[in-house]
Amino acid sequence: MKFFVDTADVKEIRELNDLGLLDGVTTNPSLILKSGRKIAEVTKEICDIVDGPVSAEVTATEYSEMMKEAKVLAKIADNVCIKVPLTLDGLKACKDIRSDGRMVNVTLCFSANQALLAAKAGASFISPFIGRIDDMGTDGMELIEEIKTIYDNYGFQTEILAASIRTVNHVKMAALIGAHVATVPPATLKALVKHPLTDKGLEQFLADWAKTGQSIGS
Ligand code: E4P
């Protein structure tokens, strides 16, 4: 499973990239707002840090305006992945941006039929929003399962990018189902390493080691 980080916070991105954990980054207009920075400037900085796809979202809702914005975003760097919303205009833009050879992430997916349309439009990634579905009182993970089955049935190449992840369990479940990518907030990504028995075991090993009076390498 590939890990993308869901943030426009350059400090967090640099830290996770240095750990060797990052395969890409996703941003959206809300995350750009949170960063307090200009989209072109912060996206360029992120693209210079991370080798993989960096999703930058169009904000127009009409096809030709989306295409204009996509051209501006694509000029920022070769690894910019254009993010478009799951609307008819967004799907049309997806098809044409893909024809130009650029990666596209179709976002705001809440149903299997939407995911089917995105695959038919040639999307590189489909972003089902797990957490926001859970918030409605239904199981977001069922959507990942449905999309996986449909994409496998027809051999679609579109990668399932599990988004709106809120918990470490979301990551585990998405991986068990076989989502290709999870885009995860920085804190949740770092929390994947935690286990109380790891901490307890390490504490015991260090205490016992101190009693040996030895040191390695000196
Ligand atoms: C995905 O690309 C989105 O940026 C993101 O996962 C949305 O998550 P949220 O529901 O926590 O805002």
Short mmCIF file of C-alpha atoms and ligand atoms in Angstrom, two decimals:
data_model
loop_
_atom_site.label_atom_id
_atom_site.label_comp_id
_atom_site.label_asym_id
_atom_site.label_seq_id
_atom_site.Cartn_x
_atom_site.Cartn_y
_atom_site.Cartn_z
CA MET A 1 0.00 0.00 0.00
CA LYS A 2 1.22 3.46 -0.87
CA PHE A 3 1.07 6.21 1.76
CA PHE A 4 0.18 9.76 0.84
CA VAL A 5 0.00 12.44 3.50
CA ASP A 6 -3.12 14.61 3.54
CA THR A 7 -1.76 18.05 4.37
CA ALA A 8 -0.21 21.22 2.94
CA ASP A 9 2.03 21.63 5.99
CA VAL A 10 5.55 21.61 4.53
CA LYS A 11 7.24 20.94 7.87
CA GLU A 12 5.18 17.78 8.43
CA ILE A 13 5.72 16.67 4.82
CA ARG A 14 9.50 17.10 5.10
CA GLU A 15 9.60 15.14 8.37
CA LEU A 16 7.58 12.21 6.99
CA ASN A 17 9.49 12.22 3.71
CA ASP A 18 12.79 12.06 5.63
CA LEU A 19 11.43 8.97 7.43
CA GLY A 20 11.01 7.34 4.02
CA LEU A 21 7.28 6.91 4.53
CA LEU A 22 5.87 9.06 1.78
CA ASP A 23 4.75 8.05 -1.70
CA GLY A 24 2.82 11.25 -2.35
CA VAL A 25 0.76 14.12 -0.96
CA THR A 26 -2.86 15.24 -1.23
CA THR A 27 -4.05 18.79 -0.66
CA ASN A 28 -7.44 20.43 -1.04
CA PRO A 29 -8.72 24.02 -0.75
CA SER A 30 -9.38 23.61 2.99
CA LEU A 31 -5.82 22.38 3.60
CA ILE A 32 -4.42 25.28 1.54
CA LEU A 33 -6.47 27.66 3.73
CA LYS A 34 -5.06 25.98 6.84
CA SER A 35 -1.50 26.39 5.52
CA GLY A 36 -2.03 30.15 5.16
CA ARG A 37 0.03 30.07 1.93
CA LYS A 38 -0.46 30.71 -1.79
CA ILE A 39 -1.39 27.51 -3.63
CA ALA A 40 1.27 27.81 -6.36
CA GLU A 41 4.07 28.56 -3.92
CA VAL A 42 3.25 25.85 -1.37
CA THR A 43 2.53 23.23 -4.07
CA LYS A 44 5.90 23.94 -5.71
CA GLU A 45 7.67 23.53 -2.38
CA ILE A 46 5.88 20.22 -1.69
CA CYS A 47 6.68 18.94 -5.21
CA ASP A 48 10.36 19.69 -4.64
CA ILE A 49 10.33 17.61 -1.42
CA VAL A 50 8.32 14.56 -2.52
CA ASP A 51 9.01 12.50 -5.64
CA GLY A 52 5.50 11.05 -5.98
CA PRO A 53 2.16 12.57 -7.02
CA VAL A 54 1.13 15.80 -5.29
CA SER A 55 -2.60 16.42 -5.69
CA ALA A 56 -3.60 20.06 -6.22
CA GLU A 57 -7.31 20.76 -6.63
CA VAL A 58 -9.07 22.94 -9.17
CA THR A 59 -11.66 25.27 -7.68
CA ALA A 60 -13.68 26.01 -10.82
CA THR A 61 -16.89 24.04 -11.27
CA GLU A 62 -17.37 24.53 -15.01
CA TYR A 63 -15.42 22.40 -17.52
CA SER A 64 -13.53 25.06 -19.50
CA GLU A 65 -12.61 26.98 -16.35
CA MET A 66 -11.40 23.73 -14.77
CA MET A 67 -9.21 23.10 -17.82
CA LYS A 68 -7.70 26.59 -17.52
CA GLU A 69 -6.94 26.04 -13.82
CA ALA A 70 -5.56 22.57 -14.54
CA LYS A 71 -3.09 24.08 -17.02
CA VAL A 72 -1.90 26.60 -14.41
CA LEU A 73 -1.50 23.88 -11.75
CA ALA A 74 0.26 21.51 -14.18
CA LYS A 75 2.92 24.13 -14.88
CA ILE A 76 3.98 24.12 -11.20
CA ALA A 77 5.82 20.78 -11.47
CA ASP A 78 5.78 17.48 -13.36
CA ASN A 79 4.53 15.56 -10.32
CA VAL A 80 1.42 17.69 -9.80
CA CYS A 81 -1.66 15.45 -9.97
CA ILE A 82 -4.73 17.50 -10.90
CA LYS A 83 -7.61 16.97 -8.51
CA VAL A 84 -11.12 17.43 -9.90
CA PRO A 85 -14.50 17.01 -8.19
CA LEU A 86 -16.81 14.12 -9.00
CA THR A 87 -19.24 16.06 -11.19
CA LEU A 88 -20.05 15.72 -14.91
CA ASP A 89 -17.79 18.70 -15.66
CA GLY A 90 -15.10 17.18 -13.46
CA LEU A 91 -15.31 13.85 -15.31
CA LYS A 92 -15.08 15.58 -18.68
CA ALA A 93 -12.06 17.52 -17.46
CA CYS A 94 -10.56 14.28 -16.11
CA LYS A 95 -10.74 12.62 -19.52
CA ASP A 96 -9.11 15.57 -21.28
CA ILE A 97 -6.41 16.18 -18.67
CA ARG A 98 -5.54 12.47 -18.86
CA SER A 99 -5.31 12.73 -22.67
CA ASP A 100 -2.68 15.41 -22.12
CA GLY A 101 -0.70 12.80 -20.17
CA ARG A 102 -1.24 14.30 -16.72
CA MET A 103 -2.30 12.38 -13.57
CA VAL A 104 -5.82 13.08 -12.28
CA ASN A 105 -7.30 12.42 -8.85
CA VAL A 106 -11.11 12.45 -8.86
CA THR A 107 -12.20 13.59 -5.42
CA LEU A 108 -15.33 13.76 -3.28
CA CYS A 109 -16.42 10.21 -4.13
CA PHE A 110 -19.26 8.87 -1.99
CA SER A 111 -20.71 6.04 -4.09
CA ALA A 112 -19.60 3.03 -6.11
CA ASN A 113 -21.35 4.36 -9.22
CA GLN A 114 -19.38 7.60 -8.95
CA ALA A 115 -16.19 5.55 -8.74
CA LEU A 116 -17.24 3.57 -11.82
CA LEU A 117 -17.70 6.81 -13.78
CA ALA A 118 -14.30 8.10 -12.65
CA ALA A 119 -12.62 4.89 -13.84
CA LYS A 120 -14.38 5.18 -17.19
CA ALA A 121 -13.09 8.76 -17.44
CA GLY A 122 -9.58 7.35 -17.02
CA ALA A 123 -8.85 8.74 -13.56
CA SER A 124 -5.43 7.89 -12.15
CA PHE A 125 -6.90 7.91 -8.62
CA ILE A 126 -10.38 7.80 -7.14
CA SER A 127 -10.75 9.31 -3.67
CA PRO A 128 -13.60 7.77 -1.62
CA PHE A 129 -14.06 9.77 1.60
CA ILE A 130 -14.30 7.15 4.35
CA GLY A 131 -14.49 9.42 7.43
CA ARG A 132 -17.20 11.66 6.02
CA ILE A 133 -19.35 8.58 5.24
CA ASP A 134 -18.79 7.27 8.76
CA ASP A 135 -19.91 10.71 10.02
CA MET A 136 -23.28 10.11 8.32
CA GLY A 137 -23.76 6.93 10.37
CA THR A 138 -22.87 4.45 7.59
CA ASP A 139 -19.73 2.40 7.06
CA GLY A 140 -17.25 4.16 4.77
CA MET A 141 -15.21 0.99 4.46
CA GLU A 142 -18.08 -0.76 2.63
CA LEU A 143 -17.60 1.75 -0.18
CA ILE A 144 -13.92 0.81 -0.49
CA GLU A 145 -14.95 -2.86 -0.72
CA GLU A 146 -17.54 -2.13 -3.42
CA ILE A 147 -15.13 -0.09 -5.51
CA LYS A 148 -12.43 -2.75 -5.20
CA THR A 149 -14.85 -5.43 -6.44
CA ILE A 150 -16.07 -3.32 -9.36
CA TYR A 151 -12.57 -2.28 -10.44
CA ASP A 152 -11.34 -5.89 -10.19
CA ASN A 153 -14.37 -7.14 -12.17
CA TYR A 154 -13.42 -4.99 -15.15
CA GLY A 155 -9.68 -4.61 -14.73
CA PHE A 156 -9.81 -0.82 -14.33
CA GLN A 157 -6.37 0.70 -13.79
CA THR A 158 -7.65 3.57 -11.59
CA GLU A 159 -6.06 3.34 -8.15
CA ILE A 160 -8.28 3.42 -5.07
CA LEU A 161 -7.02 6.22 -2.85
CA ALA A 162 -8.72 5.84 0.54
CA ALA A 163 -9.31 9.41 1.75
CA SER A 164 -10.85 11.23 4.71
CA ILE A 165 -9.03 8.78 6.97
CA ARG A 166 -9.47 9.55 10.65
CA THR A 167 -8.08 6.52 12.51
CA VAL A 168 -5.32 3.94 12.37
CA ASN A 169 -8.06 1.33 12.01
CA HIS A 170 -9.20 3.01 8.80
CA VAL A 171 -5.69 2.47 7.42
CA LYS A 172 -5.66 -1.21 8.44
CA MET A 173 -9.11 -1.89 7.00
CA ALA A 174 -8.31 -0.12 3.72
CA ALA A 175 -5.10 -2.17 3.44
CA LEU A 176 -6.95 -5.44 4.16
CA ILE A 177 -9.47 -4.65 1.43
CA GLY A 178 -6.65 -3.83 -0.97
CA ALA A 179 -6.95 -0.07 -1.51
CA HIS A 180 -3.87 0.93 -3.50
CA VAL A 181 -3.23 4.12 -1.53
CA ALA A 182 -4.25 5.70 1.77
CA THR A 183 -3.98 9.43 2.22
CA VAL A 184 -3.55 10.00 5.91
CA PRO A 185 -3.26 13.07 8.17
CA PRO A 186 0.28 13.42 9.60
CA ALA A 187 -0.66 12.56 13.21
CA THR A 188 -2.51 9.38 12.15
CA LEU A 189 0.38 8.34 9.91
CA LYS A 190 2.82 8.67 12.83
CA ALA A 191 0.38 6.87 15.16
CA LEU A 192 0.61 3.73 13.00
CA VAL A 193 3.93 2.89 14.70
CA LYS A 194 2.52 2.91 18.22
CA HIS A 195 1.85 -0.17 20.34
CA PRO A 196 1.98 -0.27 24.15
CA LEU A 197 3.77 -3.64 24.12
CA THR A 198 6.51 -2.17 21.92
CA ASP A 199 7.07 0.61 24.48
CA LYS A 200 6.93 -1.83 27.40
CA GLY A 201 9.25 -4.32 25.73
CA LEU A 202 11.78 -1.65 24.83
CA GLU A 203 11.76 -0.29 28.37
CA GLN A 204 12.50 -3.78 29.74
CA PHE A 205 15.28 -4.44 27.24
CA LEU A 206 16.95 -1.11 28.06
CA ALA A 207 16.69 -1.72 31.81
CA ASP A 208 18.25 -5.19 31.46
CA TRP A 209 20.93 -3.87 29.13
CA ALA A 210 21.94 -1.22 31.66
CA LYS A 211 22.44 -4.01 34.23
CA THR A 212 24.96 -5.77 31.95
CA GLY A 213 27.30 -2.77 32.21
CA GLN A 214 28.10 -3.18 28.52
CA SER A 215 28.01 -0.74 25.64
CA ILE A 216 27.99 -1.62 21.94
CA GLY A 217 30.80 -0.19 19.85
CA SER A 218 33.13 1.01 22.58
C1 E4P B 1 -8.53 13.83 0.21
O1 E4P B 1 -7.84 14.01 -0.76
C2 E4P B 1 -9.04 14.90 1.07
O2 E4P B 1 -8.08 15.94 1.06
C3 E4P B 1 -9.20 14.50 2.51
O3 E4P B 1 -8.86 13.16 2.74
C4 E4P B 1 -10.46 14.96 3.14
O4 E4P B 1 -10.47 14.56 4.47
P1 E4P B 1 -11.45 15.19 5.57
O5 E4P B 1 -12.80 14.55 5.42
O6 E4P B 1 -10.82 14.81 6.88
O7 E4P B 1 -11.48 16.66 5.32
#
